[in-house]
Structures are given as structure tokens and as C-alpha cells.
mmCIF file of C-alpha atoms in Angstrom:
data_model
loop_
_atom_site.group_PDB
_atom_site.id
_atom_site.type_symbol
_atom_site.label_atom_id
_atom_site.label_comp_id
_atom_site.label_asym_id
_atom_site.label_seq_id
_atom_site.Cartn_x
_atom_site.Cartn_y
_atom_site.Cartn_z
ATOM 1 C CA UNK A 1 -26.277 4.278 -4.889
ATOM 2 C CA UNK A 2 -27.991 0.872 -4.750
ATOM 3 C CA UNK A 3 -30.479 -0.138 -1.963
ATOM 4 C CA UNK A 4 -28.116 -2.349 -0.433
ATOM 5 C CA UNK A 5 -25.780 0.046 1.037
ATOM 6 C CA UNK A 6 -26.014 3.275 2.994
ATOM 7 C CA UNK A 7 -23.337 5.722 2.773
ATOM 8 C CA UNK A 8 -22.330 8.211 5.664
ATOM 9 C CA UNK A 9 -20.072 11.207 4.835
ATOM 10 C CA UNK A 10 -17.060 11.192 7.083
ATOM 11 C CA UNK A 11 -15.573 14.375 8.872
ATOM 12 C CA UNK A 12 -12.275 15.386 7.661
ATOM 13 C CA UNK A 13 -10.525 14.177 10.861
ATOM 14 C CA UNK A 14 -12.161 10.802 10.500
ATOM 15 C CA UNK A 15 -11.138 10.609 6.809
ATOM 16 C CA UNK A 16 -7.663 11.608 7.499
ATOM 17 C CA UNK A 17 -7.745 9.248 10.286
ATOM 18 C CA UNK A 18 -8.776 6.246 8.012
ATOM 19 C CA UNK A 19 -6.183 7.288 5.233
ATOM 20 C CA UNK A 20 -3.447 6.882 8.226
ATOM 21 C CA UNK A 21 -4.551 3.289 9.152
ATOM 22 C CA UNK A 22 -3.712 1.908 5.785
ATOM 23 C CA UNK A 23 -0.370 1.631 4.172
ATOM 24 C CA UNK A 24 -1.120 2.392 0.894
ATOM 25 C CA UNK A 25 -3.375 3.906 -1.758
ATOM 26 C CA UNK A 26 -3.495 5.158 -5.301
ATOM 27 C CA UNK A 27 -2.549 8.453 -6.555
ATOM 28 C CA UNK A 28 -4.346 10.173 -9.824
ATOM 29 C CA UNK A 29 -2.576 13.049 -11.549
ATOM 30 C CA UNK A 30 -2.282 14.177 -15.455
ATOM 31 C CA UNK A 31 0.547 12.769 -17.501
ATOM 32 C CA UNK A 32 1.206 14.196 -20.860
ATOM 33 C CA UNK A 33 -2.407 15.502 -20.516
ATOM 34 C CA UNK A 34 -3.797 11.854 -19.836
ATOM 35 C CA UNK A 35 -5.266 10.937 -16.670
ATOM 36 C CA UNK A 36 -2.828 8.441 -14.828
ATOM 37 C CA UNK A 37 -3.310 6.389 -11.786
ATOM 38 C CA UNK A 38 -0.529 4.613 -9.532
ATOM 39 C CA UNK A 39 -0.755 2.570 -6.436
ATOM 40 C CA UNK A 40 2.032 3.526 -4.006
ATOM 41 C CA UNK A 41 2.625 3.596 -0.417
ATOM 42 C CA UNK A 42 1.868 6.580 2.000
ATOM 43 C CA UNK A 43 2.389 7.877 5.361
ATOM 44 C CA UNK A 44 0.402 10.564 7.076
ATOM 45 C CA UNK A 45 2.720 12.894 8.587
ATOM 46 C CA UNK A 46 2.505 16.633 9.926
ATOM 47 C CA UNK A 47 -1.170 16.707 8.110
ATOM 48 C CA UNK A 48 0.617 15.804 4.757
ATOM 49 C CA UNK A 49 0.363 12.886 2.985
ATOM 50 C CA UNK A 50 3.672 11.509 2.167
ATOM 51 C CA UNK A 51 4.398 9.007 -1.034
ATOM 52 C CA UNK A 52 7.874 7.943 -2.310
ATOM 53 C CA UNK A 53 9.053 9.694 -5.479
ATOM 54 C CA UNK A 54 9.818 6.381 -7.356
ATOM 55 C CA UNK A 55 6.130 5.567 -7.496
ATOM 56 C CA UNK A 56 5.289 9.319 -8.739
ATOM 57 C CA UNK A 57 8.320 10.086 -10.900
ATOM 58 C CA UNK A 58 5.878 11.203 -13.410
ATOM 59 C CA UNK A 59 4.351 13.560 -10.817
ATOM 60 C CA UNK A 60 7.767 15.044 -10.012
ATOM 61 C CA UNK A 61 8.255 15.712 -13.786
ATOM 62 C CA UNK A 62 4.969 17.319 -13.982
ATOM 63 C CA UNK A 63 5.850 19.353 -11.100
ATOM 64 C CA UNK A 64 9.130 20.328 -12.333
ATOM 65 C CA UNK A 65 7.770 21.388 -15.700
ATOM 66 C CA UNK A 66 6.722 24.837 -16.428
ATOM 67 C CA UNK A 67 6.519 27.511 -14.147
ATOM 68 C CA UNK A 68 5.332 25.695 -11.180
ATOM 69 C CA UNK A 69 7.181 23.435 -8.811
ATOM 70 C CA UNK A 70 3.750 21.637 -7.689
ATOM 71 C CA UNK A 71 1.056 19.959 -9.369
ATOM 72 C CA UNK A 72 -2.639 19.158 -8.224
ATOM 73 C CA UNK A 73 -3.279 15.223 -7.574
ATOM 74 C CA UNK A 74 -5.835 13.090 -6.077
ATOM 75 C CA UNK A 75 -5.217 10.254 -3.427
ATOM 76 C CA UNK A 76 -7.571 7.454 -2.882
ATOM 77 C CA UNK A 77 -7.436 4.515 -0.167
ATOM 78 C CA UNK A 78 -10.017 2.243 0.593
ATOM 79 C CA UNK A 79 -11.000 -0.994 2.499
ATOM 80 C CA UNK A 80 -13.973 -2.287 0.706
ATOM 81 C CA UNK A 81 -15.461 -5.920 1.027
ATOM 82 C CA UNK A 82 -15.736 -7.204 -2.426
ATOM 83 C CA UNK A 83 -18.807 -9.113 -1.996
ATOM 84 C CA UNK A 84 -21.000 -6.705 -0.133
ATOM 85 C CA UNK A 85 -19.568 -3.169 -0.971
ATOM 86 C CA UNK A 86 -19.450 -2.378 2.737
ATOM 87 C CA UNK A 87 -16.254 -0.607 4.125
ATOM 88 C CA UNK A 88 -14.877 3.007 3.671
ATOM 89 C CA UNK A 89 -13.107 5.242 0.997
ATOM 90 C CA UNK A 90 -11.302 8.261 1.453
ATOM 91 C CA UNK A 91 -10.143 10.873 -1.450
ATOM 92 C CA UNK A 92 -7.821 13.857 -0.813
ATOM 93 C CA UNK A 93 -7.208 16.656 -3.371
ATOM 94 C CA UNK A 94 -4.163 18.742 -2.831
ATOM 95 C CA UNK A 95 -0.921 20.069 -4.342
ATOM 96 C CA UNK A 96 1.800 17.702 -4.557
ATOM 97 C CA UNK A 97 5.433 18.873 -4.488
ATOM 98 C CA UNK A 98 9.025 17.154 -4.066
ATOM 99 C CA UNK A 99 10.322 17.465 -0.453
ATOM 100 C CA UNK A 100 13.296 19.514 -1.141
ATOM 101 C CA UNK A 101 15.005 19.714 2.484
ATOM 102 C CA UNK A 102 17.067 16.630 2.913
ATOM 103 C CA UNK A 103 16.581 16.332 6.989
ATOM 104 C CA UNK A 104 12.827 16.361 6.336
ATOM 105 C CA UNK A 105 12.996 14.099 3.436
ATOM 106 C CA UNK A 106 14.995 11.498 5.439
ATOM 107 C CA UNK A 107 12.517 11.610 8.208
ATOM 108 C CA UNK A 108 9.410 10.981 5.965
ATOM 109 C CA UNK A 109 11.529 8.301 4.147
ATOM 110 C CA UNK A 110 11.881 6.381 7.581
ATOM 111 C CA UNK A 111 8.260 6.607 8.379
ATOM 112 C CA UNK A 112 7.362 4.954 4.918
ATOM 113 C CA UNK A 113 6.251 1.451 5.075
ATOM 114 C CA UNK A 114 9.138 -0.575 3.352
ATOM 115 C CA UNK A 115 7.877 -2.318 0.551
ATOM 116 C CA UNK A 116 8.181 0.888 -1.758
ATOM 117 C CA UNK A 117 10.441 3.814 -0.594
ATOM 118 C CA UNK A 118 12.992 2.032 1.407
ATOM 119 C CA UNK A 119 15.609 2.801 -1.589
ATOM 120 C CA UNK A 120 13.887 5.970 -2.669
ATOM 121 C CA UNK A 121 15.836 9.106 -2.555
ATOM 122 C CA UNK A 122 12.958 11.148 -2.782
ATOM 123 C CA UNK A 123 9.644 11.925 -1.170
ATOM 124 C CA UNK A 124 6.895 13.767 -2.525
ATOM 125 C CA UNK A 125 4.507 15.633 0.001
ATOM 126 C CA UNK A 126 0.688 16.390 -0.498
ATOM 127 C CA UNK A 127 -0.962 18.847 1.259
ATOM 128 C CA UNK A 128 -4.544 18.035 1.623
ATOM 129 C CA UNK A 129 -7.122 20.573 0.557
ATOM 130 C CA UNK A 130 -10.189 18.683 -0.341
ATOM 131 C CA UNK A 131 -10.650 15.690 1.888
ATOM 132 C CA UNK A 132 -13.796 13.660 1.355
ATOM 133 C CA UNK A 133 -14.311 10.303 3.233
ATOM 134 C CA UNK A 134 -17.587 7.737 2.908
ATOM 135 C CA UNK A 135 -18.383 4.711 5.145
ATOM 136 C CA UNK A 136 -20.581 2.398 3.406
ATOM 137 C CA UNK A 137 -22.591 0.016 5.487
ATOM 138 C CA UNK A 138 -25.283 -2.642 5.046
ATOM 139 C CA UNK A 139 -28.633 -1.411 5.070
ATOM 140 C CA UNK A 140 -31.288 -2.986 7.502
ATOM 141 C CA UNK B 1 11.580 0.324 -6.956
ATOM 142 C CA UNK B 2 12.865 -0.947 -3.654
ATOM 143 C CA UNK B 3 15.195 -4.041 -3.424
ATOM 144 C CA UNK B 4 12.263 -6.150 -2.013
ATOM 145 C CA UNK B 5 10.206 -6.478 -4.964
ATOM 146 C CA UNK B 6 10.396 -7.679 -8.504
ATOM 147 C CA UNK B 7 8.073 -5.961 -10.893
ATOM 148 C CA UNK B 8 7.132 -8.010 -14.044
ATOM 149 C CA UNK B 9 5.011 -6.286 -16.823
ATOM 150 C CA UNK B 10 2.005 -8.528 -17.810
ATOM 151 C CA UNK B 11 0.787 -8.808 -21.544
ATOM 152 C CA UNK B 12 -2.454 -6.928 -22.361
ATOM 153 C CA UNK B 13 -4.350 -10.087 -22.390
ATOM 154 C CA UNK B 14 -2.882 -10.739 -19.119
ATOM 155 C CA UNK B 15 -3.723 -7.549 -17.546
ATOM 156 C CA UNK B 16 -7.382 -7.579 -18.977
ATOM 157 C CA UNK B 17 -7.609 -11.116 -17.462
ATOM 158 C CA UNK B 18 -6.578 -9.715 -14.041
ATOM 159 C CA UNK B 19 -9.088 -6.670 -14.262
ATOM 160 C CA UNK B 20 -11.738 -9.216 -15.135
ATOM 161 C CA UNK B 21 -10.831 -11.406 -12.148
ATOM 162 C CA UNK B 22 -12.132 -8.601 -9.530
ATOM 163 C CA UNK B 23 -15.198 -6.790 -8.915
ATOM 164 C CA UNK B 24 -14.093 -3.318 -8.264
ATOM 165 C CA UNK B 25 -11.447 -0.724 -9.114
ATOM 166 C CA UNK B 26 -11.041 3.036 -9.245
ATOM 167 C CA UNK B 27 -11.815 5.512 -12.125
ATOM 168 C CA UNK B 28 -9.525 8.741 -12.359
ATOM 169 C CA UNK B 29 -11.073 11.455 -14.330
ATOM 170 C CA UNK B 30 -11.007 15.342 -14.482
ATOM 171 C CA UNK B 31 -13.836 17.441 -12.819
ATOM 172 C CA UNK B 32 -13.949 20.744 -13.073
ATOM 173 C CA UNK B 33 -10.368 21.118 -14.160
ATOM 174 C CA UNK B 34 -9.156 18.837 -10.758
ATOM 175 C CA UNK B 35 -8.201 15.327 -10.886
ATOM 176 C CA UNK B 36 -10.894 12.994 -9.395
ATOM 177 C CA UNK B 37 -10.957 9.432 -8.300
ATOM 178 C CA UNK B 38 -13.646 6.819 -6.967
ATOM 179 C CA UNK B 39 -14.334 3.431 -5.978
ATOM 180 C CA UNK B 40 -16.789 1.777 -8.288
ATOM 181 C CA UNK B 41 -17.781 -1.923 -9.417
ATOM 182 C CA UNK B 42 -16.762 -3.030 -12.937
ATOM 183 C CA UNK B 43 -17.415 -5.998 -15.127
ATOM 184 C CA UNK B 44 -15.166 -6.631 -18.220
ATOM 185 C CA UNK B 45 -17.672 -7.373 -21.335
ATOM 186 C CA UNK B 46 -17.069 -7.376 -25.240
ATOM 187 C CA UNK B 47 -13.556 -5.934 -24.500
ATOM 188 C CA UNK B 48 -14.840 -2.792 -22.563
ATOM 189 C CA UNK B 49 -14.685 -2.104 -19.030
ATOM 190 C CA UNK B 50 -18.328 -1.298 -17.657
ATOM 191 C CA UNK B 51 -18.992 0.676 -14.644
ATOM 192 C CA UNK B 52 -22.275 1.940 -13.239
ATOM 193 C CA UNK B 53 -23.061 5.545 -13.966
ATOM 194 C CA UNK B 54 -24.240 6.321 -10.621
ATOM 195 C CA UNK B 55 -20.564 5.765 -9.375
ATOM 196 C CA UNK B 56 -19.258 8.050 -12.209
ATOM 197 C CA UNK B 57 -22.104 10.512 -12.621
ATOM 198 C CA UNK B 58 -19.513 13.283 -12.721
ATOM 199 C CA UNK B 59 -17.952 11.299 -15.638
ATOM 200 C CA UNK B 60 -21.128 11.359 -17.533
ATOM 201 C CA UNK B 61 -21.220 15.290 -16.845
ATOM 202 C CA UNK B 62 -18.022 15.616 -18.323
ATOM 203 C CA UNK B 63 -18.699 13.487 -21.203
ATOM 204 C CA UNK B 64 -21.927 15.388 -21.885
ATOM 205 C CA UNK B 65 -20.313 18.612 -21.675
ATOM 206 C CA UNK B 66 -18.906 20.539 -24.621
ATOM 207 C CA UNK B 67 -18.761 19.008 -28.035
ATOM 208 C CA UNK B 68 -17.543 15.590 -27.250
ATOM 209 C CA UNK B 69 -19.597 12.739 -25.958
ATOM 210 C CA UNK B 70 -16.619 10.767 -24.579
ATOM 211 C CA UNK B 71 -13.896 11.864 -21.901
ATOM 212 C CA UNK B 72 -10.671 10.037 -21.292
ATOM 213 C CA UNK B 73 -10.599 8.230 -17.795
ATOM 214 C CA UNK B 74 -7.883 5.949 -16.130
ATOM 215 C CA UNK B 75 -9.251 2.902 -14.421
ATOM 216 C CA UNK B 76 -7.210 0.830 -11.862
ATOM 217 C CA UNK B 77 -7.570 -2.294 -10.090
ATOM 218 C CA UNK B 78 -4.977 -4.286 -7.658
ATOM 219 C CA UNK B 79 -4.680 -6.725 -5.363
ATOM 220 C CA UNK B 80 -1.802 -6.002 -3.106
ATOM 221 C CA UNK B 81 -0.535 -7.550 -0.175
ATOM 222 C CA UNK B 82 -0.204 -4.382 2.474
ATOM 223 C CA UNK B 83 2.732 -5.924 4.307
ATOM 224 C CA UNK B 84 4.950 -7.270 1.265
ATOM 225 C CA UNK B 85 3.862 -5.188 -1.220
ATOM 226 C CA UNK B 86 3.544 -8.267 -3.637
ATOM 227 C CA UNK B 87 0.631 -8.882 -6.068
ATOM 228 C CA UNK B 88 -0.587 -7.264 -8.955
ATOM 229 C CA UNK B 89 -2.034 -3.817 -10.522
ATOM 230 C CA UNK B 90 -3.623 -2.821 -13.643
ATOM 231 C CA UNK B 91 -4.338 0.520 -15.030
ATOM 232 C CA UNK B 92 -6.494 1.159 -18.363
ATOM 233 C CA UNK B 93 -6.709 4.432 -20.076
ATOM 234 C CA UNK B 94 -9.303 4.922 -22.691
ATOM 235 C CA UNK B 95 -12.487 7.114 -23.560
ATOM 236 C CA UNK B 96 -15.572 6.679 -21.542
ATOM 237 C CA UNK B 97 -19.102 7.153 -22.655
ATOM 238 C CA UNK B 98 -22.547 6.504 -21.522
ATOM 239 C CA UNK B 99 -23.975 3.505 -23.241
ATOM 240 C CA UNK B 100 -27.008 5.138 -25.163
ATOM 241 C CA UNK B 101 -28.428 1.828 -26.243
ATOM 242 C CA UNK B 102 -31.304 0.564 -23.869
ATOM 243 C CA UNK B 103 -30.873 -3.072 -24.739
ATOM 244 C CA UNK B 104 -26.926 -3.050 -24.483
ATOM 245 C CA UNK B 105 -27.051 -0.941 -21.257
ATOM 246 C CA UNK B 106 -29.736 -3.434 -19.604
ATOM 247 C CA UNK B 107 -27.320 -6.333 -20.564
ATOM 248 C CA UNK B 108 -24.355 -4.654 -19.005
ATOM 249 C CA UNK B 109 -26.771 -3.652 -16.122
ATOM 250 C CA UNK B 110 -27.299 -7.229 -15.180
ATOM 251 C CA UNK B 111 -23.355 -8.332 -15.899
ATOM 252 C CA UNK B 112 -22.469 -5.836 -12.981
ATOM 253 C CA UNK B 113 -21.967 -7.169 -9.454
ATOM 254 C CA UNK B 114 -24.947 -5.908 -7.329
ATOM 255 C CA UNK B 115 -23.424 -3.770 -4.522
ATOM 256 C CA UNK B 116 -23.491 -0.843 -6.941
ATOM 257 C CA UNK B 117 -25.041 -0.501 -10.221
ATOM 258 C CA UNK B 118 -28.110 -3.008 -9.212
ATOM 259 C CA UNK B 119 -30.461 0.278 -9.259
ATOM 260 C CA UNK B 120 -28.390 2.104 -11.675
ATOM 261 C CA UNK B 121 -30.353 3.225 -14.679
ATOM 262 C CA UNK B 122 -27.081 3.989 -16.720
ATOM 263 C CA UNK B 123 -23.825 2.527 -17.408
ATOM 264 C CA UNK B 124 -20.530 3.859 -18.978
ATOM 265 C CA UNK B 125 -18.526 1.844 -21.189
ATOM 266 C CA UNK B 126 -14.603 2.659 -21.211
ATOM 267 C CA UNK B 127 -12.741 0.947 -24.239
ATOM 268 C CA UNK B 128 -9.088 0.123 -22.985
ATOM 269 C CA UNK B 129 -6.592 2.231 -25.389
ATOM 270 C CA UNK B 130 -3.616 2.170 -23.155
ATOM 271 C CA UNK B 131 -3.291 -1.125 -21.050
ATOM 272 C CA UNK B 132 -0.653 -1.522 -18.261
ATOM 273 C CA UNK B 133 -0.348 -4.239 -15.618
ATOM 274 C CA UNK B 134 2.588 -5.264 -13.308
ATOM 275 C CA UNK B 135 3.072 -8.430 -11.248
ATOM 276 C CA UNK B 136 5.051 -7.854 -8.139
ATOM 277 C CA UNK B 137 6.985 -10.780 -6.504
ATOM 278 C CA UNK B 138 9.118 -10.973 -3.573
ATOM 279 C CA UNK B 139 12.703 -11.087 -4.665
ATOM 280 C CA UNK B 140 14.901 -14.092 -3.673
#
């Protein structure tokens, strides 16, 4: 790392708290054997990261393929000052799956911010298995 | 997509121009068979996306493994208004490789913003093969 910034690793709780404090991030997944990444809205609910399926249609397709109903994805959110590089970022890796229960899906959909997902009929839940977060501060 | 936003696909040139207008984004790659994602600084130079190797040490490790010197990564940058979801995002997919030529590496390093990469001895170049970009505006 550069000499300008100090990086501090957050605890899991702190990292999930930061993630919950912002309305969107980026989901990274495999799509036809290539890495893919898309910005989507999220909400942290019941210790899961919920994203609308319209922003992650390809994820659903991947999860629906083959023998497994889930697919491993990485999710990232950050708040970084472009000029100084200070701020934080959080990365969560875990299994993503379509929420099949209609009542559960409806509840999550209501909790999602409105700019995506308002019309989404489906939502995807990501169970955080690996959680990492860093806070970057200016070095004195 | 929700009814609140209209999405317009950018041309390749427009998308690379947007990418060049911001100093950082997120690189997505495979790390030990799991999806990984990290925020890093970038600069668009000679039609390539240049990122510091300190932010992408794992990418270099992947690229250095096995028979290939390159690895396919996805790179994303965005400017999105959290409340309305308007703004833009750009995704580039292509082969990433360590820049081996010392003079070329030094030139790219100088072009990189300072908050990461100032101390980086190595830089990674990503050749954009698939470029996609969308502009989101409020629907009237």
C-alpha cells in the first residue's frame, strides 16, 4: 500500500454494519465462464444481503443451471474519497440463491430501496460466508 | 428494470471515456476458485486500463500460475446517485497481465493517481475486450 494511507481491518460485525449503511454495491460472479460485475441495490436483512433479481438475472440463470440451486458470488460496497483514497470498503463472499418463498420474497422486496427492485418479482439472497472490510485513513 | 429509470447503452468510445473520467473502480477476478473483488485506482492509457499491482497482487499471482501469463478480469466503475439511481456504470472484461517492461511500467505508474500505486513497483494492464456501459436517467 502507498505511504499516504493506513488500512485497518474491520471486524465482521463492523463490516456488515457498514454494508447495511449504504443502498447499493457491486455483485461479482461468473457468467459463461467469464468474470462479470454489476452495480445493484441491496439491503441487509436477517444476516443476508438481499439484491433484486432484475439486476442479477444472470446470477439466477447460473444458479438455476446444473445440479446446484446456488452460486458463489462476491459483493462489494465502498465509500471512498476519490482524491485522498480514504474511506472504507467491504467485500462479502457467499452463496447466492433465488428466494423461493413468496412471502419472504415480498418482505425483502419491500425492504429494498426503490430505484431498482421496485418492480422486481424476484429477489436473491446472499449468505455472507467470508466477510472482509477495511477502513482507510490518512497517515499522519 | 424499475419504472423510475431509463437505461441507455453507451458506445464503446463513450464508455471508455467515462471510465477515464474517474480515478478508481473495482476489479473482479477469480482467487482460489472463488470470486474476488477489490477497489483500486486506475488510469486509461494506450487503450488499456492500468491498475497498481499492490491492489491486485492476487491477480498477478493468478496470472503467474500455470501456463498462462494473463488472467481474465472484469473491471467496473460507476457514478450513481444513491437516492435516485441515476448516473452511469461501465464494465470492461479482458485479459490482465503484469507490465514487464520497466520503462513502460514507470510511465504508467506516473500516470496513476497517487493514493494507491505511488509506491507500487508493479502495474497491471487490462486490455478491454468486452466493453459495456449504461447511462441511467430519470424517466419522465
